[in-house]
Amino acid sequence: MTDVQRGTEQASWRTLPGFTTVRTYQPRWLSRDLVAGLVLTTLLVPQGMAYAELAGLPPITGLYTTVLALLGYAVFGPSRVLVLGPDSSLGPMIAATVIPLVTANGDPGRAVAYASMLALMVGAITVLAGIFRLGFVADLLSKPTQLGYMNGLALTILVGQLPKLFGFSVDADNFLDEAAGFFRGLVDGDTVGPALAVGVGSLILILLFQRILPRVPGVLVAVVLAIGCVTLFDLPERGVDVVGPMPEGLPPFVIPSVPLEDFGLLLAGALGIALVSLTDTISTASVFAARRGEEVSADREMVAVGAASIAAGLFQGFPVSTSGSRTAVAAQNGAKTQVTGLVGALAIAALLVFAPGLLRNLPQPTLAAVVIAASLSLADLPGLRRLGRQRRSDFVLALAAFLGVALLGVLPGIGIAVGLSILVVFNRAWRPHQAVLGRSEDLAGYHDLTFHPATTHLPGLVIYRFDAPLFFANARSFRDQVRALAAAEPRPAWILVAAEPITDIDTTAADMLGDLVRGLHEQGIRLVFAELKDPVRRRLDHYELTDTIKPGDFFETIRMAVEAYQASTGRTWERGPGSYEIPD
């Protein structure tokens, strides 16, 4: 094999990690992957069906989506254990995008077409983002806003599934209407007793197994017992809705077709879904990679998740994401490679081909219980309380994201969460921490006077630190603080900027610096810089500020600048804290 051929082969393995799995697979792993895959299947089937209904789609599409997502990630996915498929956090977003485009009492086939097109769009966005190395977009959801969003999503899912758990339905478009409709149904006596018994019993079983026997698939136990109760007690005759007959066989290859005028709304939903899917995937992949001593490539994960969504969209599926709970089940049961996912996909395919009627008696309240259990896992109330104790501003952000999802809807909620995260970044750069530095006898170096009162000072010298890049939004703040320090009594001779935290200076800030230096010079005050990074210094040269800010105004360290000040003025250190501080 030539070097070119070898390089081409290695590139293929990097692009398609599934090839690497086949090439390096060890026979001793097979038994573990088989067991983990079969155990995983018992969770994938009911969750796939439940999350499809959560997305407003027929239950069978959840199984189609699961199969294609597992196959797609097995070929393109870099993680050995990550499990992709329908997800509870994406279900409401898919429903919020698709349902308004489908006519009232709409055709399920039309809803599937919209969802499949949505999957293709999400997949394309995600793959392109990975190719162009845009993995950082997952950081657009800060931890507080993500926490608030997920808690709001959990509440929305819970309230939306309560009517089904109680055996009736509610016609509502938002959280408040769903809550009002549910309580109205309770008051009007719409509850179906047998349905409530099956639903609550299923939910209790799932939660008990999660807490007491986490290695046992409680969802499977609940599903088997619920189907047994339906068959034994003829519950459909008592008003309990069941899944009913499902199509036989594997899904056909279909390129979905939707009206051109609906693409704008689909694109808006696809962007939000892609962001949430990527955030979930990268965070989950990071957790499990750390446990295995592996590194995560956000860009490769994006390509893999996008490929899985595209595969699902071509076979009547919908967008997918990573599931932490299903990945944990695979890992706990000894999964070694993505062969685990292939086993799960083949097992579900066999179910569709050879035993499609096996799940026809699965009661809808049990599916509601599966979704409610998933929603409870999304909620993190202790996390909100911790934010309230640790940082009030982060708690307010989380609360705003929570209320955005709960009161305005899932898609507006994700928009609010992203907007708040960006606003936080901008606000912290706009109004960064600023400090006057001083020297204490018990500490080496120069420190913020707010936290370390100075015991000595150099008369006429102010050491000022600005903890952010200088750009158009905060240039005025920098200028105003320097001018205020220059106006203090006694007037300083030098204002020394401890510039190590200033990682960039844009043209607006550069113009401000030029005007500021000239204005201070007219007052007999010298503005100098210490520890300015070389790239930022070169940028200032590029801005042609060398005639205004002289080379002698830059020092390698604060200490060198202080020694230069002493040599220039003859000043010596004196007892006392001095009189300069950041103005209010």
XYZ file of C-alpha atoms in Angstrom:
584
model
C 0.000 0.000 0.000
C 1.411 3.399 -1.000
C 1.708 6.324 1.425
C -1.092 8.118 -0.456
C -3.389 5.094 -0.171
C -2.515 4.697 3.496
C -3.237 8.398 4.132
C -6.553 8.120 2.283
C -7.544 5.098 4.352
C -6.637 6.838 7.619
C -8.670 9.895 6.571
C -11.647 7.608 5.898
C -11.353 6.077 9.340
C -11.301 9.548 10.906
C -14.347 10.631 8.865
C -16.205 7.342 9.409
C -15.244 6.058 12.870
C -17.420 3.003 12.271
C -14.680 1.718 9.949
C -12.212 1.973 12.798
C -14.562 -0.020 15.033
C -14.762 -2.817 12.448
C -11.005 -2.798 11.868
C -10.052 -2.869 15.555
C -12.966 -4.885 16.967
C -11.990 -7.646 19.370
C -14.120 -10.812 19.542
C -14.098 -10.810 23.350
C -16.157 -7.594 23.280
C -19.053 -9.195 21.397
C -20.786 -10.831 24.375
C -20.829 -7.572 26.313
C -22.080 -5.548 23.346
C -24.835 -8.111 22.700
C -26.068 -8.060 26.292
C -25.902 -4.277 26.526
C -27.703 -3.909 23.183
C -30.559 -6.227 24.155
C -30.992 -4.521 27.541
C -30.895 -1.145 25.807
C -33.623 -2.250 23.383
C -36.055 -2.750 26.245
C -35.668 0.961 26.988
C -35.459 2.198 23.405
C -38.802 0.794 22.262
C -41.204 2.336 24.796
C -39.247 5.597 25.012
C -39.100 5.927 21.233
C -42.867 5.498 20.969
C -43.556 7.825 23.882
C -41.285 10.589 22.601
C -42.856 10.337 19.139
C -46.252 11.064 20.660
C -44.683 13.873 22.672
C -43.611 15.346 19.328
C -47.181 15.028 18.013
C -46.373 12.099 15.722
C -47.530 8.459 15.396
C -45.731 6.116 17.844
C -44.278 4.009 15.025
C -42.170 6.948 13.837
C -40.317 6.825 17.143
C -39.153 3.289 16.349
C -38.152 4.272 12.804
C -36.190 7.203 14.188
C -34.469 5.073 16.808
C -33.278 2.490 14.281
C -31.876 5.040 11.823
C -30.292 7.201 14.537
C -28.447 4.197 15.972
C -27.241 3.140 12.520
C -26.187 6.648 11.540
C -24.232 7.280 14.733
C -22.609 3.831 14.580
C -21.040 4.853 11.252
C -20.194 8.504 11.953
C -20.062 8.748 15.759
C -16.658 9.185 17.440
C -17.858 8.018 20.878
C -17.805 4.315 21.659
C -20.803 4.350 24.001
C -22.992 7.381 23.207
C -26.610 6.436 22.378
C -28.708 8.656 20.098
C -32.418 8.639 19.417
C -35.689 10.443 20.104
C -35.327 12.736 23.101
C -37.755 14.228 25.599
C -36.119 17.666 25.399
C -36.626 17.823 21.609
C -40.184 16.440 21.539
C -41.955 19.666 22.577
C -39.787 21.692 20.198
C -40.670 19.406 17.292
C -44.353 19.617 18.210
C -44.188 23.401 18.530
C -42.685 23.601 15.027
C -44.773 20.989 13.230
C -48.249 21.194 14.755
C -48.967 24.831 13.745
C -48.153 23.878 10.130
C -50.577 20.951 10.120
C -54.272 21.707 9.769
C -56.554 21.178 12.745
C -57.473 17.476 12.975
C -54.620 17.141 10.507
C -53.328 14.221 8.521
C -50.677 12.262 10.495
C -48.885 11.624 7.216
C -48.499 15.362 6.677
C -47.145 15.781 10.201
C -44.593 13.029 9.514
C -43.524 14.780 6.303
C -42.956 18.050 8.168
C -41.058 16.271 10.957
C -38.879 14.422 8.432
C -38.068 17.642 6.602
C -37.269 19.193 9.971
C -34.857 16.310 10.648
C -33.108 16.893 7.318
C -32.774 20.607 8.045
C -31.485 20.012 11.581
C -29.051 17.417 10.242
C -27.778 19.731 7.504
C -27.296 22.618 9.949
C -25.449 20.374 12.384
C -23.206 18.730 9.804
C -22.249 22.085 8.286
C -21.564 23.478 11.758
C -19.223 20.557 12.405
C -17.456 20.862 9.061
C -16.836 24.564 9.627
C -15.725 23.930 13.236
C -18.549 25.797 14.903
C -18.705 23.552 17.960
C -18.499 26.634 20.158
C -22.161 27.452 19.341
C -23.110 24.905 21.984
C -21.783 27.429 24.504
C -24.567 29.871 23.583
C -26.639 28.266 26.329
C -24.967 29.167 29.610
C -25.394 26.833 32.552
C -27.944 29.059 34.392
C -30.095 29.627 31.303
C -29.839 25.952 30.360
C -30.904 25.029 33.884
C -33.888 27.360 33.734
C -34.824 26.187 30.258
C -34.718 22.521 31.235
C -36.810 23.090 34.363
C -39.355 24.999 32.307
C -39.351 22.222 29.729
C -39.866 19.616 32.455
C -42.898 21.496 33.794
C -44.334 21.969 30.300
C -43.954 18.263 29.479
C -45.410 17.196 32.823
C -48.533 19.339 32.507
C -48.976 18.353 28.858
C -48.945 14.633 29.726
C -51.220 14.774 32.789
C -54.497 14.597 30.807
C -53.305 11.462 28.989
C -52.277 9.968 32.325
C -55.795 10.591 33.625
C -57.438 9.154 30.516
C -58.730 12.240 28.703
C -57.449 14.851 26.278
C -57.190 18.640 26.249
C -57.273 20.916 23.224
C -54.761 23.628 24.095
C -51.924 25.550 22.445
C -49.840 26.650 25.415
C -48.871 25.800 28.970
C -51.506 27.943 30.695
C -54.316 26.594 28.505
C -53.123 23.017 29.079
C -53.043 23.530 32.843
C -56.490 25.152 32.820
C -57.872 22.407 30.566
C -56.489 19.691 32.816
C -58.043 21.131 35.974
C -61.281 21.734 34.104
C -61.317 18.082 33.055
C -60.791 17.000 36.662
C -63.671 19.179 37.853
C -65.938 17.960 35.048
C -65.253 14.331 35.946
C -63.474 13.390 32.706
C -60.980 11.156 34.515
C -61.056 7.502 33.416
C -60.407 5.439 36.547
C -58.763 2.401 34.901
C -56.563 4.686 32.778
C -55.439 6.605 35.860
C -54.692 3.367 37.695
C -52.584 2.024 34.820
C -50.786 5.347 34.291
C -49.995 6.065 37.923
C -49.031 2.441 38.532
C -46.652 2.543 35.575
C -45.123 5.808 36.775
C -44.589 4.460 40.296
C -42.927 1.323 38.942
C -40.582 3.305 36.691
C -39.549 5.678 39.476
C -39.112 2.881 42.019
C -36.863 0.870 39.726
C -34.837 3.972 38.893
C -34.203 4.573 42.587
C -33.964 1.050 44.018
C -32.824 -1.166 41.104
C -31.335 1.181 38.494
C -29.785 -1.699 36.558
C -33.215 -3.246 35.927
C -35.139 -1.558 33.067
C -38.160 -0.370 35.016
C -39.720 1.000 31.825
C -39.807 -2.537 30.392
C -41.363 -3.913 33.587
C -44.053 -1.219 33.498
C -44.774 -1.789 29.798
C -45.056 -5.576 30.138
C -47.341 -5.339 33.173
C -49.467 -2.621 31.541
C -49.945 -4.706 28.370
C -50.831 -7.694 30.578
C -53.463 -5.651 32.423
C -54.986 -4.444 29.149
C -55.249 -8.001 27.862
C -56.431 -9.532 31.137
C -59.052 -6.933 32.059
C -60.106 -5.822 28.563
C -59.307 -2.217 29.465
C -60.102 -0.715 26.028
C -63.739 -1.546 26.771
C -63.363 0.448 29.999
C -62.227 3.590 28.195
C -58.427 3.083 28.216
C -56.781 4.180 24.958
C -54.096 1.915 23.543
C -51.508 2.297 20.803
C -53.416 0.000 18.454
C -52.143 -1.765 15.316
C -48.886 -0.448 13.866
C -47.536 -0.735 10.318
C -45.648 -3.910 9.564
C -42.088 -3.891 8.272
C -39.257 -1.418 7.938
C -39.770 2.221 6.994
C -39.517 3.117 3.295
C -36.952 5.548 1.925
C -38.866 8.790 1.363
C -37.654 12.283 0.515
C -40.193 14.458 2.343
C -42.020 17.198 0.469
C -43.524 20.287 2.128
C -44.846 23.606 0.760
C -42.120 26.123 0.030
C -43.829 28.835 2.081
C -43.443 26.743 5.255
C -39.646 26.531 5.046
C -39.127 29.725 7.019
C -40.989 28.419 10.068
C -39.272 25.046 9.772
C -35.875 26.736 9.630
C -36.561 28.734 12.797
C -37.484 25.543 14.631
C -34.523 23.666 13.138
C -32.041 26.227 14.452
C -33.392 25.952 17.998
C -33.533 22.158 17.873
C -29.986 21.942 16.507
C -28.690 24.146 19.318
C -30.370 22.108 22.061
C -29.342 18.807 20.452
C -25.724 19.896 20.213
C -25.635 21.222 23.760
C -27.048 17.944 25.100
C -24.762 15.822 22.950
C -21.514 17.635 23.707
C -22.205 17.825 27.453
C -23.203 14.142 27.639
C -20.268 13.063 25.462
C -17.889 15.033 27.696
C -19.168 13.313 30.839
C -18.841 9.780 29.489
C -15.537 10.488 27.725
C -14.061 11.743 31.003
C -15.079 8.497 32.689
C -13.247 6.519 30.002
C -10.202 8.792 29.829
C -11.044 9.942 26.286
C -11.174 13.330 24.589
C -14.268 14.826 22.966
C -14.211 16.453 19.540
C -17.219 18.773 19.482
C -16.978 19.201 15.709
C -16.936 15.456 15.021
C -19.858 14.963 17.383
C -21.782 17.620 15.458
C -21.200 15.829 12.175
C -22.265 12.507 13.695
C -25.451 13.881 15.284
C -26.301 15.621 12.018
C -25.783 12.407 10.056
C -28.097 10.562 12.463
C -30.851 13.166 12.000
C -30.459 13.069 8.213
C -30.697 9.273 8.232
C -33.870 9.453 10.322
C -35.367 12.159 8.096
C -34.988 9.996 4.996
C -36.982 7.161 6.599
C -40.007 8.939 8.105
C -38.186 9.930 11.290
C -37.607 13.173 13.171
C -34.623 15.030 14.732
C -32.587 13.184 17.339
C -30.251 13.914 20.203
C -28.131 12.115 22.759
C -29.800 10.513 25.747
C -27.839 10.515 28.976
C -30.117 7.896 30.548
C -29.885 5.464 27.626
C -26.136 5.988 27.341
C -25.840 5.252 31.050
C -27.834 2.011 30.607
C -25.508 0.920 27.803
C -22.393 1.748 29.828
C -23.680 0.083 33.013
C -24.362 -3.125 31.094
C -20.861 -3.375 29.687
C -21.103 -1.737 26.248
C -17.668 -1.618 24.623
C -18.405 -0.130 21.179
C -21.175 1.131 18.909
C -21.972 -2.508 18.154
C -24.288 -2.097 21.154
C -26.304 0.431 19.140
C -26.283 -1.855 16.096
C -27.694 -4.681 18.209
C -30.439 -2.356 19.445
C -31.251 -1.247 15.898
C -31.415 -4.840 14.630
C -33.595 -5.915 17.554
C -36.098 -3.116 16.879
C -36.044 -3.893 13.150
C -36.808 -7.551 13.947
C -39.720 -6.423 16.122
C -41.123 -4.307 13.254
C -40.790 -7.156 10.749
C -41.757 -10.238 12.758
C -43.907 -9.005 15.659
C -45.491 -5.631 14.856
C -48.607 -6.512 16.829
C -46.695 -7.126 20.055
C -47.245 -3.562 21.242
C -50.778 -2.917 19.990
C -52.182 -3.229 23.529
C -49.702 -0.814 25.067
C -51.883 1.723 26.950
C -51.475 5.420 26.262
C -51.367 6.280 29.998
C -48.226 4.121 30.258
C -46.604 6.080 27.449
C -47.557 9.228 29.348
C -45.875 7.769 32.441
C -42.690 7.117 30.445
C -42.641 10.740 29.272
C -43.411 12.113 32.752
C -40.562 10.072 34.235
C -38.253 11.541 31.584
C -39.474 15.062 32.357
C -38.675 14.573 36.022
C -35.113 13.664 35.065
C -34.846 16.965 33.170
C -35.816 18.992 36.233
C -33.110 20.185 38.615
C -34.679 22.126 41.468
C -31.641 21.711 43.756
C -29.586 23.332 41.008
C -31.888 26.359 41.026
C -31.657 26.638 44.795
C -27.868 26.415 44.578
C -27.819 29.269 42.059
C -29.957 31.328 44.409
C -27.396 30.840 47.181
C -24.273 31.286 45.077
C -25.064 34.100 42.647
C -28.333 35.990 42.564
C -27.858 37.289 39.008
C -27.443 33.747 37.644
C -30.585 32.687 39.500
C -32.534 35.544 37.910
C -31.308 34.430 34.468
C -32.384 30.855 35.161
C -35.772 32.046 36.391
C -36.266 34.214 33.284
C -35.472 31.256 31.011
C -37.846 29.068 33.046
C -40.701 31.555 32.750
C -39.981 32.067 29.052
C -40.495 28.381 28.338
C -43.461 27.966 30.666
C -45.394 31.091 29.679
C -44.376 31.812 26.081
C -43.698 28.343 24.722
C -40.794 26.077 23.948
C -39.397 27.819 20.861
C -39.689 31.356 22.282
C -38.221 29.957 25.484
C -35.100 28.680 23.752
C -34.785 32.046 22.010
C -34.995 33.808 25.367
C -32.430 31.431 26.868
C -29.938 32.053 24.052
C -30.588 35.788 24.129
C -30.038 35.927 27.880
C -26.790 33.969 27.617
C -25.463 36.354 24.974
C -26.640 39.329 27.027
C -24.743 38.037 30.067
C -21.520 37.768 28.051
C -21.998 41.246 26.629
C -22.890 42.747 30.006
C -19.807 41.291 31.712
C -17.569 42.616 28.940
C -19.424 45.935 28.916
C -19.067 46.485 32.646
C -15.996 44.494 33.707
C -14.328 44.565 37.078
C -11.917 47.483 37.457
C -9.412 48.011 40.230
C -6.704 50.249 41.588
C -3.728 48.144 42.645
C -1.460 48.666 45.624
C 1.313 47.014 47.604
C 1.025 45.309 50.992
C 3.985 44.342 53.126
C 2.636 40.823 53.734
C 1.996 40.033 50.038
C 4.311 39.968 47.034
C 3.260 41.917 43.960
C 0.410 44.382 43.461
C -3.178 43.652 44.480
C -6.727 44.998 44.256
C -7.142 47.578 47.038
C -10.766 46.512 47.493
C -9.623 43.154 48.869
C -6.077 43.902 50.044
C -5.651 47.383 51.594
C -2.255 48.883 50.794
C 0.265 49.617 53.534
C 2.615 51.667 51.328
C 2.214 53.847 48.241
C 4.187 55.827 45.680
C 2.940 59.445 45.634
C 1.741 60.491 42.188
C 1.411 56.952 40.772
C -1.908 55.176 40.109
C -1.860 51.514 39.033
C -5.169 50.808 37.288
C -6.397 47.423 36.013
C -9.242 46.883 33.509
C -10.336 43.220 33.421
C -11.679 42.856 29.878
C -10.876 43.384 26.202
C -11.265 47.030 25.166
C -13.955 47.390 22.526
C -16.692 49.740 21.433
C -19.088 48.859 24.258
C -16.731 49.455 27.184
C -14.320 52.051 25.748
C -16.325 54.892 27.299
C -16.248 53.190 30.711
C -12.450 52.827 30.530
C -12.033 56.451 29.486
C -14.336 57.782 32.204
C -12.550 55.831 34.951
C -9.111 56.988 33.815
C -10.313 60.589 33.639
C -11.798 60.303 37.133
C -8.490 58.972 38.468
C -6.669 61.821 36.717
C -8.963 64.362 38.379
C -8.357 63.011 41.887
C -6.425 65.061 44.432
C -3.516 65.096 44.619
C -3.171 64.900 40.843
C -1.212 61.834 39.698
C 1.872 62.191 37.556
C 1.535 58.726 35.995
C -1.448 56.456 35.462
C -0.090 52.950 34.918
C -2.503 50.555 33.191
C -1.955 46.942 34.293
C -2.938 45.688 30.840
C -2.463 41.916 31.111
C -6.265 41.234 31.137
C -6.801 43.377 28.000
C -6.792 40.672 25.327
C -7.936 42.843 22.413
C -8.444 46.468 21.387
C -10.786 47.376 18.533
C -10.695 50.520 16.381
C -13.230 52.386 18.529
C -11.153 51.765 21.654
C -7.956 52.670 19.792
C -9.363 56.052 18.799
C -10.454 56.559 22.410
C -6.951 55.766 23.663
C -5.389 58.254 21.285
C -7.700 61.049 22.432
C -7.253 60.039 26.083
C -3.442 60.053 25.930
C -3.392 63.478 24.258
C -5.874 64.900 26.785
C -3.899 63.600 29.776
C -0.648 64.894 28.286
C -2.134 68.387 28.212
C -2.760 68.011 31.967
C 0.810 66.899 32.571
C -0.205 63.298 33.239
C 1.470 60.333 31.531
C -0.549 57.212 30.627
C 1.638 54.107 30.411
C 1.009 50.377 29.981
C 2.514 47.288 31.598
C 2.190 43.625 30.554
C 0.272 44.387 27.352
C 0.220 41.221 25.246
C 2.343 41.227 22.088
C -0.597 40.638 19.681
C -2.463 43.594 21.215
C 0.687 45.746 21.057
C 1.088 44.923 17.365
C -2.551 45.796 16.810
C -1.941 49.236 18.319
C 0.992 49.673 15.938
C -1.297 48.696 13.073
C -3.751 51.363 14.214
C -0.899 53.909 13.779
C -0.918 55.023 17.405
C 2.876 55.003 17.747
C 3.039 58.783 17.298
C 0.671 59.195 20.262
C 1.623 56.290 22.526
C 5.425 56.176 22.477
C 7.462 52.946 22.694
C 8.721 54.154 26.065
C 5.136 54.053 27.382
C 5.128 50.233 27.305
C 6.755 48.085 29.998
C 7.189 44.325 30.239
C 6.062 44.156 33.889
C 4.411 46.365 36.481
C 7.575 46.249 38.536
C 9.646 47.622 35.642
C 7.111 50.433 35.142
C 7.207 51.293 38.854
C 11.010 51.390 38.842
C 10.930 53.636 35.757
C 8.517 55.976 37.554
C 10.814 56.151 40.569
C 13.831 56.832 38.382
C 11.946 59.555 36.494
C 10.429 61.346 39.505
C 12.723 60.476 42.379
C 9.723 59.355 44.454
C 10.063 56.668 47.117
C 7.577 54.407 48.856
C 5.762 56.023 51.777
C 3.714 54.570 54.604
C -0.066 54.573 54.214
C -2.582 53.457 51.606
C -2.493 56.528 49.354
C -5.576 58.386 48.145
C -6.517 56.796 44.806
C -9.423 54.408 44.370
C -12.026 53.456 41.776
C -14.713 56.188 41.852
C -18.285 55.087 42.546
